[in-house]
PDB file of C-alpha atoms in Angstrom:
ATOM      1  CA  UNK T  28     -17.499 -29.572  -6.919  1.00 58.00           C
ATOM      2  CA  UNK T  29     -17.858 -25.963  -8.096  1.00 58.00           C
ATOM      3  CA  UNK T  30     -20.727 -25.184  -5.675  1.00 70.00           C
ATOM      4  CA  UNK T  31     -17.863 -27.008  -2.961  1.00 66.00           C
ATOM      5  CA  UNK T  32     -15.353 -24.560  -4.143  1.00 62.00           C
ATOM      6  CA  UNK T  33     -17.242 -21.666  -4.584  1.00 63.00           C
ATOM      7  CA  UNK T  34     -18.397 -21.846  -0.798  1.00 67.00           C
ATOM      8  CA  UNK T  35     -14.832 -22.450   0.274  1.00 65.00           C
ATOM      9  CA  UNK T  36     -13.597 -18.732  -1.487  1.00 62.00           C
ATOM     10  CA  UNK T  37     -16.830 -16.796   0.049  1.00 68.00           C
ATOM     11  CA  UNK T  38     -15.861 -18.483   3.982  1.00 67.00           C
ATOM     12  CA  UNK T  39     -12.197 -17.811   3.047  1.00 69.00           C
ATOM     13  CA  UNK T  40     -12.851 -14.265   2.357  1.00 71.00           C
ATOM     14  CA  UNK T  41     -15.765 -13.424   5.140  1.00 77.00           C
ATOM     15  CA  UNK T  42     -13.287 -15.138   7.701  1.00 79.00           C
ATOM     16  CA  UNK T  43     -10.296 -12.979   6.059  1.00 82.00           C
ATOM     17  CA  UNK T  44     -12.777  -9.900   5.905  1.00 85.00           C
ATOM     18  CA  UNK T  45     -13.730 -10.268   9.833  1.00 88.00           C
ATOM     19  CA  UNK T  46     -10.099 -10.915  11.335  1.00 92.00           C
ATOM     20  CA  UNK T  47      -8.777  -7.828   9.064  1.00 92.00           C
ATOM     21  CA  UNK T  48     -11.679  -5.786  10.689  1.00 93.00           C
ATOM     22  CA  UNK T  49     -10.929  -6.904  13.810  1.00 95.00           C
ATOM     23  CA  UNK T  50      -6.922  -6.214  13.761  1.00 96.00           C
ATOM     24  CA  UNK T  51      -7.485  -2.828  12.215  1.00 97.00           C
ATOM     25  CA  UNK T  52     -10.593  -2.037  15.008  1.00 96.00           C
ATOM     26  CA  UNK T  53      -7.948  -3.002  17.870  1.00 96.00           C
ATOM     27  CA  UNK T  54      -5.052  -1.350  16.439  1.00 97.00           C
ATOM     28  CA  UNK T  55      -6.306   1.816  15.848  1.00 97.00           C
ATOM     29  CA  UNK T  56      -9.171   2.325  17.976  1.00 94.00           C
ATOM     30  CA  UNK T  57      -7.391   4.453  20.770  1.00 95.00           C
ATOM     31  CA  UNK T  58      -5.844   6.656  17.394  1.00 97.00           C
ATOM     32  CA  UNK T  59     -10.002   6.835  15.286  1.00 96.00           C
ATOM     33  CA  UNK T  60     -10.966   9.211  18.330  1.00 94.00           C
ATOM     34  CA  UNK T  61      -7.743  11.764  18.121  1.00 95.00           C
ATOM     35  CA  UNK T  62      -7.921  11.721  14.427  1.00 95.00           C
ATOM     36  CA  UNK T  63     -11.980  12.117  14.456  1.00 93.00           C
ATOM     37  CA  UNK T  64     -11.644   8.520  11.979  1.00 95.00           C
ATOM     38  CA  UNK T  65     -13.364   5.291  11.695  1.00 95.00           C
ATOM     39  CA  UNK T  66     -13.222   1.823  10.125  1.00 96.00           C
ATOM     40  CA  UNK T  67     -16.588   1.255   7.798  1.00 94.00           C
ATOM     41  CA  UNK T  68     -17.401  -2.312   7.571  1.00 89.00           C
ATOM     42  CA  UNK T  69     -16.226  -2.467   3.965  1.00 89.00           C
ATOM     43  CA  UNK T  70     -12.599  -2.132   5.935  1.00 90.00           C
ATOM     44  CA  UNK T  71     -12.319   1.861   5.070  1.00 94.00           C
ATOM     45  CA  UNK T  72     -10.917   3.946   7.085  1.00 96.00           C
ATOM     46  CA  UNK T  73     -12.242   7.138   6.278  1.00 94.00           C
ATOM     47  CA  UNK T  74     -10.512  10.567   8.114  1.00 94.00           C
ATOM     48  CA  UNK T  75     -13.360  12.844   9.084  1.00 89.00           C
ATOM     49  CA  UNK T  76     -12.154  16.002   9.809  1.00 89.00           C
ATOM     50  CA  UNK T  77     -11.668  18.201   6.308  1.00 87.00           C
ATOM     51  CA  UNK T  78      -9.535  21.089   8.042  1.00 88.00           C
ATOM     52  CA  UNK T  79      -6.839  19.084   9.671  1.00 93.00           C
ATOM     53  CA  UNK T  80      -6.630  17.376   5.456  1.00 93.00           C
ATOM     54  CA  UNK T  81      -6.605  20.332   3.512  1.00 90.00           C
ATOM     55  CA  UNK T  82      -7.343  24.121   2.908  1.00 86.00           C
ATOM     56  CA  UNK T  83     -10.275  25.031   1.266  1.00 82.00           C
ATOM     57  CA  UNK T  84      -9.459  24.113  -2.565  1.00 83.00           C
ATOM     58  CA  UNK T  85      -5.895  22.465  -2.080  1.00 87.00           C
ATOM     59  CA  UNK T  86      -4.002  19.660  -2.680  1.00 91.00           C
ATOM     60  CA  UNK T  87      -1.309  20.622  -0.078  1.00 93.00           C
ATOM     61  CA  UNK T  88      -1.308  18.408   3.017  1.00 95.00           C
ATOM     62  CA  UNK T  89      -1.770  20.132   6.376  1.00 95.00           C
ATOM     63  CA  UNK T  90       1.060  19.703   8.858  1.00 97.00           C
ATOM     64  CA  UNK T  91      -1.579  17.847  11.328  1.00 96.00           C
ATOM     65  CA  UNK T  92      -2.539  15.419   8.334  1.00 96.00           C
ATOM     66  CA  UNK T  93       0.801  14.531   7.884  1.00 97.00           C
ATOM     67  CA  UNK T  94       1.937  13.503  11.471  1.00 96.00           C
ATOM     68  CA  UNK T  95      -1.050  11.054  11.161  1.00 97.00           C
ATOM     69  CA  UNK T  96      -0.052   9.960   8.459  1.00 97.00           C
ATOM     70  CA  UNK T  97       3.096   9.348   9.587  1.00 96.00           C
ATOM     71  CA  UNK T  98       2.114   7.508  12.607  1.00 96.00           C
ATOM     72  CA  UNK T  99      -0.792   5.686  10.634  1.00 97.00           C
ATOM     73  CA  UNK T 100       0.842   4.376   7.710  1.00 95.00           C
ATOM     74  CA  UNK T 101       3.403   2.593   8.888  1.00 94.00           C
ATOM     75  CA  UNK T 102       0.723   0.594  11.580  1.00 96.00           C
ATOM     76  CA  UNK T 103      -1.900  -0.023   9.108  1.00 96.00           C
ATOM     77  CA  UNK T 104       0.209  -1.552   5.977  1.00 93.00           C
ATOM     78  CA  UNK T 105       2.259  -3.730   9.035  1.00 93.00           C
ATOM     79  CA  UNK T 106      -1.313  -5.792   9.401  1.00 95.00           C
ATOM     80  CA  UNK T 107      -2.040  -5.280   5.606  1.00 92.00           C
ATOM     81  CA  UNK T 108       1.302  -7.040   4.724  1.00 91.00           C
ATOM     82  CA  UNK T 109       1.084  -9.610   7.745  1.00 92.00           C
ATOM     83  CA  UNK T 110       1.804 -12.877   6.645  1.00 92.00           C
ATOM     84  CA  UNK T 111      -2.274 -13.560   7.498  1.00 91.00           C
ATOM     85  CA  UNK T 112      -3.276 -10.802   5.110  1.00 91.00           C
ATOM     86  CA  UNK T 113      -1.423 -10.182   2.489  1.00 87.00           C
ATOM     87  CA  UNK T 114      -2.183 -12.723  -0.207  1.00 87.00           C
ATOM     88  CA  UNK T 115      -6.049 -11.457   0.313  1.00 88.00           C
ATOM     89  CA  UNK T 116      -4.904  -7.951  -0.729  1.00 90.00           C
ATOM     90  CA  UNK T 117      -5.526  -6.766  -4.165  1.00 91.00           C
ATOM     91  CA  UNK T 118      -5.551  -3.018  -3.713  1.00 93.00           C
ATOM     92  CA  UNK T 119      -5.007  -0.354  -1.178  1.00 95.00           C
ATOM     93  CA  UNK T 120      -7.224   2.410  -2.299  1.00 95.00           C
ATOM     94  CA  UNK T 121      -6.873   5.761  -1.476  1.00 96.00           C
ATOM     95  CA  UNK T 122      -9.758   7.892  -2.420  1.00 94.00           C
ATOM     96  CA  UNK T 123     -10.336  11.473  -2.643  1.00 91.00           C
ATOM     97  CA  UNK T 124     -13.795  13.156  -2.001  1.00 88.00           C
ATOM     98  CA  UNK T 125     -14.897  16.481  -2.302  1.00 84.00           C
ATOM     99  CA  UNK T 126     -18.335  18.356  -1.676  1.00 78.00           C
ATOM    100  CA  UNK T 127     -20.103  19.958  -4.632  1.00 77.00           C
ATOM    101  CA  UNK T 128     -19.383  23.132  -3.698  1.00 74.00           C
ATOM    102  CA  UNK T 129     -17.187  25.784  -6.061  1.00 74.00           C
ATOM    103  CA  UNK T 130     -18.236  29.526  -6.433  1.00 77.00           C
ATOM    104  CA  UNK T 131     -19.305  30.849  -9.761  1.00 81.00           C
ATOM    105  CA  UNK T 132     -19.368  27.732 -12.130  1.00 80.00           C
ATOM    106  CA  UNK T 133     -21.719  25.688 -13.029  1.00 86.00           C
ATOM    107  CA  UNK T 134     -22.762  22.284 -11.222  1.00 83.00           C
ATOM    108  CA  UNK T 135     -20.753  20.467 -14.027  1.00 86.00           C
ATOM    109  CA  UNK T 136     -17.912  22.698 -14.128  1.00 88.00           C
ATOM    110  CA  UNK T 137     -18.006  22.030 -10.593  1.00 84.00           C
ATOM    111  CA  UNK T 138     -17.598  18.516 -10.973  1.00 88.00           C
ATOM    112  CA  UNK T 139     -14.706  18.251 -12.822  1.00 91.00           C
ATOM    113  CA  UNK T 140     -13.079  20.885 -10.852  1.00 89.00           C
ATOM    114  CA  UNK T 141     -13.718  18.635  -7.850  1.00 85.00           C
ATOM    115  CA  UNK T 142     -12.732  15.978  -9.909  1.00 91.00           C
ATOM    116  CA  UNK T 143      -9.121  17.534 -10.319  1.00 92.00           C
ATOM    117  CA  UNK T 144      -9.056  18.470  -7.091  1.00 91.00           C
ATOM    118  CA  UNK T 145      -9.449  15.280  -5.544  1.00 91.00           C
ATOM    119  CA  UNK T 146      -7.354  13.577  -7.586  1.00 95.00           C
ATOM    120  CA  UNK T 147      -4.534  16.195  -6.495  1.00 94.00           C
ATOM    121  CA  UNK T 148      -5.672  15.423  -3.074  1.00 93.00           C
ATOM    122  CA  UNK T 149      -4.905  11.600  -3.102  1.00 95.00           C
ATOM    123  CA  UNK T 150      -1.925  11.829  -5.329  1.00 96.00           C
ATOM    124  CA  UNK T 151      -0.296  14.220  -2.423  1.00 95.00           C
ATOM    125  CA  UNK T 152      -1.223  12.005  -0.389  1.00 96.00           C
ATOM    126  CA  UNK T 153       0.321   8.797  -1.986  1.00 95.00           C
ATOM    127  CA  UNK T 154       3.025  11.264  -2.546  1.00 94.00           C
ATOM    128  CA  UNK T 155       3.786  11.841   1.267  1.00 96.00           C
ATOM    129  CA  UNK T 156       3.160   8.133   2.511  1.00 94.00           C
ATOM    130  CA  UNK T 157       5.693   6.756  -0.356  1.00 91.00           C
ATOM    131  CA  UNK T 158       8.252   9.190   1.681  1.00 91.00           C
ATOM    132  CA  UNK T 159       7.926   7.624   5.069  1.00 90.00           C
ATOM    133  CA  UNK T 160      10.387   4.368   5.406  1.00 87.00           C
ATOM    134  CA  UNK T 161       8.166   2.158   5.405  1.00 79.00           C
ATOM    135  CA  UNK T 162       7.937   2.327   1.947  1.00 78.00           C
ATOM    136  CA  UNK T 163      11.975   1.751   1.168  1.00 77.00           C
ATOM    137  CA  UNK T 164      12.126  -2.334   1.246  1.00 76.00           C
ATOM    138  CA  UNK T 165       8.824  -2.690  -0.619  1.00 79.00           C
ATOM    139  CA  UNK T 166       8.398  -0.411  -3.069  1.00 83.00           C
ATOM    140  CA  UNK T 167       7.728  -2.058  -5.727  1.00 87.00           C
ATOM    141  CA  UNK T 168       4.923  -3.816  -3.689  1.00 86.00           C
ATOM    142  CA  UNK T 169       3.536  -0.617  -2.598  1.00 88.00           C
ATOM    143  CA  UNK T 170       3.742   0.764  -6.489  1.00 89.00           C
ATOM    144  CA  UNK T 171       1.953  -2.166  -7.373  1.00 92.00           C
ATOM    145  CA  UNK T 172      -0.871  -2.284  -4.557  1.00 93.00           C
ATOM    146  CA  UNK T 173      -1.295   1.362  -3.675  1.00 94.00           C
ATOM    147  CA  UNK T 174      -3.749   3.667  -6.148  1.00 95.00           C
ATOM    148  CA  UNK T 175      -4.683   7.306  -5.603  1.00 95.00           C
ATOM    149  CA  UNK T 176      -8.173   7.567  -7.077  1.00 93.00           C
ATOM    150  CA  UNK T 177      -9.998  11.293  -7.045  1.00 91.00           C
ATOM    151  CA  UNK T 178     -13.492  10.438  -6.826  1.00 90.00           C
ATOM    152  CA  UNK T 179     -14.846  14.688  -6.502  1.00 86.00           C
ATOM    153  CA  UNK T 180     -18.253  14.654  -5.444  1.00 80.00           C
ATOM    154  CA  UNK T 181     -19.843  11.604  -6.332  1.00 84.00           C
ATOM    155  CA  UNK T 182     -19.731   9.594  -3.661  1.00 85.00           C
ATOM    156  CA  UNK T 183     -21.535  11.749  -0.642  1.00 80.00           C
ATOM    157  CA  UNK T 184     -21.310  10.420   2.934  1.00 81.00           C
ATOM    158  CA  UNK T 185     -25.344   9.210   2.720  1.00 82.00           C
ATOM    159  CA  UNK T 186     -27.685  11.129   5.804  1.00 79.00           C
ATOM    160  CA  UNK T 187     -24.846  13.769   6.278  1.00 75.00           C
ATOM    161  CA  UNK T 188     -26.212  17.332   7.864  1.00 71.00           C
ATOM    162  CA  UNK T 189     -22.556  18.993   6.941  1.00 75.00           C
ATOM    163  CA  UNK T 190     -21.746  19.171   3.124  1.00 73.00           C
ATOM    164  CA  UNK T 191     -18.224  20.138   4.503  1.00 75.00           C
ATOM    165  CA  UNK T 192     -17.831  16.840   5.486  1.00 74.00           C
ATOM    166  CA  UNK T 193     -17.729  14.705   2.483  1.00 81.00           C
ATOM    167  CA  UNK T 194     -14.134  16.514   1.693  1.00 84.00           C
ATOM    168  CA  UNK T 195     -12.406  13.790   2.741  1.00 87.00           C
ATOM    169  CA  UNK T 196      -9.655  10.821   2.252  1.00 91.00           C
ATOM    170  CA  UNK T 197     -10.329   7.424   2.743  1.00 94.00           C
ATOM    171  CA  UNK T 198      -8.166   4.313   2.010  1.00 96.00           C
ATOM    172  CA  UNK T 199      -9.930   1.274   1.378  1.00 95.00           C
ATOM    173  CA  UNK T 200      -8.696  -2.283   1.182  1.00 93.00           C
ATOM    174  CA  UNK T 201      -9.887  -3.960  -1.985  1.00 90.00           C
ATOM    175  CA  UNK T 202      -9.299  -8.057  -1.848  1.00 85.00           C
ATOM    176  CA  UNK T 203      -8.611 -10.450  -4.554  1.00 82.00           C
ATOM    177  CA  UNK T 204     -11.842 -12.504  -4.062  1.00 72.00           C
ATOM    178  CA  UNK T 205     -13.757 -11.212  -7.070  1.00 65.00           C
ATOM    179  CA  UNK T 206     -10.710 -12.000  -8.971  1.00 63.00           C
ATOM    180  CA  UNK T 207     -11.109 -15.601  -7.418  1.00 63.00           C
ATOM    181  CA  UNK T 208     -14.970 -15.806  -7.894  1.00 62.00           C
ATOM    182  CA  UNK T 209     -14.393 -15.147 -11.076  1.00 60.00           C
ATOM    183  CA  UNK T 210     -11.702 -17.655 -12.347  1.00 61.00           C
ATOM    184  CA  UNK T 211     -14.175 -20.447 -10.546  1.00 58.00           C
ATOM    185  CA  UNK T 212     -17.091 -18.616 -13.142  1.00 60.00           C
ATOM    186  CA  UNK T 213     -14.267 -18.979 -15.645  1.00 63.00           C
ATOM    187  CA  UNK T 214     -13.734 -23.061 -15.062  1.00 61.00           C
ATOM    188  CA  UNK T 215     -17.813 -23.401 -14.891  1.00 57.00           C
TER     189      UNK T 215
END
């Protein structure tokens, strides 16, 4: 019954997984090659281009950043909080990455630096996207759901030529089925 069960949550979530892939991929497809973006398969949308983000060493949103924002947001949590998706959803993640690079410190001093940095980065972020008015009916949903998490420079985008690049934001949908697996390991 348990084997039953278990087989049932991992199909419930690869089906979820593949039609939430599918609905961000068509939504947003036309909108990945303005923005230079792109859906990973984990169902991250990572923004690629570091100088339309932020300056060099700041948390302050770039004008550019912010009308994608504003014209992303409000399309992507619309499928997120579709009646088809949103029980699945445990956490909207958005992450901030930085390279290693910071002049005249050391490599650890240059991690936590990063690491402050970053976490500026996705808080002014989370600041800006809790403005728009999509936020006004659900925000204690969104409060709940949404996390800014500064991540500085340990998480490199693998095989990349351009350290530049891995100064970046990416929000990341985190389901609920590990939190399922593991009340069915629970009940074992």
């Amino acid at each position: 019954m348990l084997e039953k069960t278990t087989t049932l949550v991992l199909d419930e979530f690869k089906d979820v997984k593949s039609n939430m892939q599918l609905a961000l991929q068509n939504e947003f497809k036309e909108s990945f090659k303005q923005w230079d973006a792109e859906l990973l398969g984990d169902m991250t949308i990572r923004f690629n281009n570091p100088s339309v983000q932020f300056a060099t060493q700041s948390s302050e949103l770039r004008p550019e950043f912010q009308n994608m924002l504003r014209d992303f947001f409000p399309r992507y949590i619309k499928i997120i909080r579709s009646d088809k998706f949103k029980s699945a959803i445990k956490e909207i993640r958005i992450e901030g990455h930085t390279s290693k690079a910071w002049k005249d410190v050391s490599s650890s001093e240059a991690y936590f630096l990063n690491m402050s940095l970053s976490q500026e980065r996705t808080r002014s972020t989370l600041r800006f996207i809790m403005s728009l008015p999509v936020f006004i009916d659900e925000e204690i949903w969104f409060q709940k759901h949404i996390t800014a998490n500064g991540l500085s420079s340990s998480q490199p985008i693998p095989n990349n030529p351009k350290p530049e690049l891995n100064q970046r934001v990416e929000f990341r949908i985190v389901t609920n089925a590990s939190d399922r697996l593991d009340q069915l390991i629970a009940i074992k």
